[in-house]
Coordinates of C-alpha atoms in Angstrom, one line a residue:
M1 CA 84.1 44.1 42.2
D2 CA 81.4 46.8 42.3
L3 CA 82.4 49.5 39.8
A4 CA 79.7 51.8 41.1
V5 CA 81.5 52.2 44.5
I6 CA 84.9 53.1 43.2
R7 CA 85.9 56.4 41.7
A8 CA 88.9 55.2 39.7
L9 CA 90.6 52.1 38.5
D10 CA 94.4 52.2 38.6
V11 CA 95.8 49.7 36.1
H12 CA 99.4 50.0 37.1
V13 CA 100.4 49.2 40.7
H14 CA 103.5 47.3 41.9
V15 CA 103.7 44.7 44.6
E16 CA 107.2 45.2 45.8
A17 CA 107.4 42.9 48.9
D18 CA 105.9 39.6 50.1
A19 CA 104.9 38.5 53.6
H20 CA 108.3 37.0 54.2
G21 CA 110.2 40.3 53.6
H22 CA 111.5 39.4 50.2
F23 CA 111.7 42.3 47.7
S24 CA 110.9 42.4 44.0
L25 CA 114.3 44.0 43.1
D26 CA 117.7 43.9 44.7
Q27 CA 118.6 46.8 47.0
E28 CA 120.7 48.7 44.4
L29 CA 117.9 48.8 41.9
L30 CA 115.3 49.7 44.6
D31 CA 117.4 52.6 45.8
A32 CA 118.1 53.9 42.3
S33 CA 114.5 53.9 41.3
A34 CA 113.5 55.6 44.5
A35 CA 116.1 58.3 43.9
Y36 CA 114.9 58.7 40.3
F37 CA 111.2 59.2 41.2
K38 CA 111.8 61.0 44.5
G39 CA 108.6 59.4 45.9
D40 CA 107.7 59.8 49.6
E41 CA 105.5 56.6 49.8
P42 CA 106.8 53.3 51.3
R43 CA 108.9 51.8 48.5
T44 CA 108.0 48.2 49.1
P45 CA 104.2 47.7 49.5
T46 CA 102.6 44.3 50.0
V47 CA 99.3 43.1 48.7
A48 CA 97.6 43.6 52.0
G49 CA 99.0 47.1 52.3
L50 CA 97.8 48.0 48.8
A51 CA 94.4 46.7 49.4
G52 CA 94.0 48.9 52.5
R53 CA 95.4 51.9 50.8
Y54 CA 93.2 51.7 47.7
R55 CA 90.1 50.8 49.7
E56 CA 90.5 53.8 51.8
A57 CA 91.0 56.0 48.7
G58 CA 87.8 54.6 47.1
M59 CA 89.7 53.2 44.2
A60 CA 90.6 49.8 42.8
A61 CA 93.9 48.6 41.4
V62 CA 95.6 46.1 39.1
V63 CA 98.5 44.7 41.0
F64 CA 101.5 42.7 39.8
T65 CA 105.2 42.1 40.1
V66 CA 107.8 41.5 37.3
D67 CA 109.6 38.2 37.0
A68 CA 113.1 39.0 35.7
T69 CA 114.8 36.1 37.5
T70 CA 117.0 35.1 34.5
A71 CA 118.1 38.6 33.5
T72 CA 118.8 39.9 37.0
G73 CA 119.7 36.8 39.0
H74 CA 117.3 38.1 41.7
P75 CA 114.4 35.6 42.6
A76 CA 111.0 37.1 41.7
L77 CA 108.1 37.5 44.0
S78 CA 105.5 34.7 43.5
S79 CA 102.7 35.7 41.1
E80 CA 100.8 32.7 42.5
D81 CA 101.0 34.2 46.0
I82 CA 100.0 37.6 44.8
A83 CA 96.9 36.2 43.1
Q84 CA 95.9 34.2 46.1
E85 CA 96.3 37.2 48.4
A86 CA 94.5 39.5 46.0
S87 CA 91.6 37.1 45.9
Q88 CA 91.0 38.0 49.6
H89 CA 90.6 41.7 48.6
A90 CA 88.6 41.2 45.4
D91 CA 86.6 44.3 46.1
V92 CA 89.6 46.5 45.3
L93 CA 92.4 44.3 43.7
I94 CA 92.7 42.7 40.3
P95 CA 95.8 40.4 40.1
F96 CA 98.0 40.3 37.0
G97 CA 100.7 37.6 36.7
S98 CA 104.3 37.8 35.5
V99 CA 106.4 35.1 33.8
D100 CA 110.0 35.2 32.7
P101 CA 110.0 35.1 28.9
L102 CA 113.6 33.8 28.9
Q103 CA 112.3 30.6 30.4
G104 CA 110.7 29.5 27.2
A105 CA 108.2 26.7 27.2
A106 CA 108.2 26.8 31.1
A107 CA 107.0 30.4 30.9
V108 CA 104.1 29.5 28.6
E109 CA 103.0 26.6 30.8
R110 CA 103.2 28.8 33.9
A111 CA 101.1 31.5 32.2
R112 CA 98.4 28.9 31.6
R113 CA 98.4 27.8 35.2
L114 CA 98.3 31.3 36.5
V115 CA 95.1 32.0 34.6
E116 CA 93.4 28.6 34.8
D117 CA 94.4 27.7 38.4
H118 CA 95.1 31.0 40.1
G119 CA 92.7 33.5 38.5
V120 CA 95.1 36.1 37.2
R121 CA 93.4 38.5 34.8
G122 CA 96.4 39.6 32.7
F123 CA 100.2 39.8 32.6
K124 CA 102.9 42.4 33.1
F125 CA 106.1 42.4 31.1
H126 CA 109.1 44.7 31.3
P127 CA 111.3 44.1 28.3
S128 CA 114.2 46.2 29.5
L129 CA 114.4 44.6 32.9
Q130 CA 113.6 41.1 31.6
A131 CA 116.2 41.6 28.8
F132 CA 114.1 40.5 25.8
S133 CA 112.9 42.0 22.5
P134 CA 109.1 41.4 22.3
D135 CA 109.2 41.1 18.5
D136 CA 111.6 38.2 18.5
P137 CA 109.8 35.1 17.1
T138 CA 111.1 33.1 20.0
Y139 CA 108.3 34.5 22.1
K140 CA 105.4 33.9 19.7
P141 CA 104.3 30.8 21.7
L142 CA 103.8 33.0 24.8
W143 CA 101.8 35.6 22.9
A144 CA 99.7 32.9 21.3
A145 CA 99.0 31.4 24.7
L146 CA 97.9 34.7 26.2
E147 CA 95.7 35.4 23.1
E148 CA 94.1 32.0 23.5
L149 CA 93.6 32.6 27.3
G150 CA 91.9 35.9 26.5
V151 CA 93.9 38.0 28.9
P152 CA 95.7 41.3 28.2
A153 CA 99.4 41.8 28.2
L154 CA 100.8 45.1 29.7
F155 CA 104.3 46.1 28.6
H156 CA 106.6 48.7 30.0
T157 CA 107.5 51.1 27.3
G158 CA 109.7 54.2 27.0
Q159 CA 112.1 55.7 29.5
N160 CA 113.2 53.5 32.5
G161 CA 113.5 54.5 36.1
I162 CA 114.9 51.1 37.1
G163 CA 118.7 51.3 36.8
A164 CA 118.6 55.1 36.2
G165 CA 121.8 56.9 37.3
L166 CA 123.8 53.7 37.7
P167 CA 126.8 52.9 35.5
G168 CA 125.5 51.5 32.2
G169 CA 122.0 51.7 33.7
R170 CA 122.9 48.4 35.4
G171 CA 122.9 46.8 31.9
L172 CA 119.3 47.5 31.1
K173 CA 118.8 48.3 27.4
L174 CA 116.2 51.0 26.7
R175 CA 115.7 49.9 23.1
Y176 CA 113.8 46.8 24.3
S177 CA 111.1 49.2 25.5
N178 CA 110.5 50.9 22.2
P179 CA 106.7 50.4 21.7
L180 CA 107.2 49.8 18.0
L181 CA 108.6 46.4 18.9
L182 CA 105.1 45.5 20.0
D183 CA 103.5 46.5 16.7
D184 CA 104.5 43.1 15.3
V185 CA 102.9 41.4 18.4
A186 CA 99.7 43.3 18.0
A187 CA 99.5 42.7 14.3
E188 CA 100.2 39.0 14.5
F189 CA 98.0 38.3 17.5
P190 CA 94.9 40.5 16.8
R191 CA 92.8 39.1 19.6
L192 CA 95.5 39.8 22.2
T193 CA 95.0 43.1 24.0
V194 CA 98.3 44.9 24.2
I195 CA 98.6 47.7 26.7
L196 CA 101.6 50.1 26.3
A197 CA 102.5 51.2 29.8
H198 CA 103.5 54.8 30.4
P199 CA 104.0 57.8 28.2
S200 CA 106.5 56.2 25.8
V201 CA 109.1 58.9 25.8
P202 CA 111.1 59.2 23.6
W203 CA 108.8 57.2 21.3
Q204 CA 105.5 58.9 22.0
A205 CA 104.5 59.3 18.4
E206 CA 105.0 55.6 17.7
A207 CA 102.7 54.7 20.7
I208 CA 100.0 57.0 19.5
S209 CA 100.2 55.7 16.0
M210 CA 99.9 52.1 17.2
A211 CA 96.9 52.8 19.4
T212 CA 95.2 54.7 16.6
H213 CA 95.9 52.0 14.0
K214 CA 95.2 48.8 15.9
A215 CA 91.9 48.1 17.8
N216 CA 93.8 45.8 20.3
V217 CA 96.4 48.4 21.4
F218 CA 95.8 50.6 24.4
I219 CA 98.0 53.1 26.4
D220 CA 98.2 53.3 30.2
L221 CA 99.2 56.7 31.4
S222 CA 101.2 55.7 34.5
G223 CA 104.7 56.6 35.6
W224 CA 104.7 60.3 34.8
R225 CA 102.9 63.2 36.5
P226 CA 100.4 64.4 33.9
K227 CA 101.7 67.9 34.0
Y228 CA 104.9 66.5 32.3
F229 CA 103.0 64.5 29.6
P230 CA 104.1 65.2 26.0
K231 CA 101.7 67.6 24.3
E232 CA 100.8 65.1 21.6
L233 CA 99.7 62.6 24.3
V234 CA 97.4 65.1 26.0
H235 CA 95.9 66.0 22.6
A236 CA 95.3 62.4 21.7
A237 CA 93.9 61.4 25.1
G238 CA 91.3 64.1 24.9
R239 CA 90.3 63.3 21.3
M240 CA 90.9 60.3 19.1
L241 CA 92.3 58.1 21.9
R242 CA 89.8 59.1 24.6
H243 CA 88.5 55.4 24.6
K244 CA 92.0 53.9 24.3
V245 CA 93.9 55.5 27.3
L246 CA 93.8 54.1 30.8
F247 CA 94.5 55.7 34.2
G248 CA 97.6 54.2 35.9
S249 CA 99.8 55.6 38.6
D250 CA 102.9 53.4 38.9
Y251 CA 102.4 53.3 42.6
P252 CA 104.4 53.3 44.9
L253 CA 106.6 55.5 42.6
L254 CA 103.7 58.0 42.1
T255 CA 100.5 58.3 44.1
P256 CA 97.1 58.0 42.4
E257 CA 95.9 61.1 44.2
R258 CA 98.8 63.2 42.8
W259 CA 98.2 61.8 39.3
I260 CA 94.5 62.5 39.3
A261 CA 95.0 66.0 40.7
D262 CA 97.5 66.8 37.9
F263 CA 95.3 65.2 35.3
E264 CA 92.3 67.3 36.2
Q265 CA 94.4 70.4 35.5
L266 CA 95.2 69.4 31.9
G267 CA 92.1 71.2 30.5
L268 CA 90.5 68.1 28.9
D269 CA 86.8 68.0 28.3
E270 CA 85.2 66.8 31.5
A271 CA 83.2 64.3 29.5
V272 CA 86.3 62.2 28.8
L273 CA 87.4 61.9 32.4
P274 CA 85.1 59.1 33.6
G275 CA 86.3 56.9 30.7
I276 CA 90.0 57.5 31.3
L277 CA 89.8 57.1 35.1
K278 CA 87.6 54.0 35.2
D279 CA 85.3 53.0 32.3
N280 CA 88.0 52.3 29.6
A281 CA 89.9 50.0 31.9
A282 CA 86.7 48.2 33.0
K283 CA 86.0 47.3 29.4
V284 CA 89.5 46.2 28.7
L285 CA 89.5 44.0 31.8
G286 CA 86.1 42.6 31.1
L287 CA 84.5 44.1 34.2
S288 CA 81.7 45.9 32.4

């Protein structure tokens, strides 16, 4: 990937469908999240579709799915297939994998194969959707493996659009997405890069504290239009965390163009924008 020819690196982009018409979520959850975000982009992009869209926009993207097979009973998209397809678009796409933590040792072995055999550059986890608490010692072998493999782990944190508005939120538990549950992980695995995805509402102070305290903790700013960012996050992004926050859109739920347009209106010093939009992520992903 030639960083000089892209204007931004979006670290949070969802692959929602495969070439066979299989979706990442069941229809009820897809519909609920679409209603929550009120997006006007196609809700189920494929790898090829994302490559074309980001190439045209002059941007690159980290792409992934979430394997929540055990918790939801819905078969996940194949991270192996996503990695293989993304390799055909290496000028604009960086594949992350996803494994189901509830599958124990099998998840650890699959994570190793995804990195060593399929070239994934990191992993995406969604504790609420996958129904696990990241600080549970049960999952230490998985975090140890990712630390050994030298790839980052990106975790959904904060409010959840999946299941929003459904009775009981379709059983998804928000407390699993409290970023403070990841403080144990970051402390016990100091060579594991932990990325807290999204403004962590209602736990924003916890996320900022973690990213300030621990060199291996970063924040991606996806999933919210910047004009709705908590004030303390805007302040931190422009100052003490200017090297620790990363541009992410949460596409297809929010477009990168809308995110950037909002972000440029926050009044931050223009000197911090290149880092947030591209350079910080490039360093985290080992591209620079």
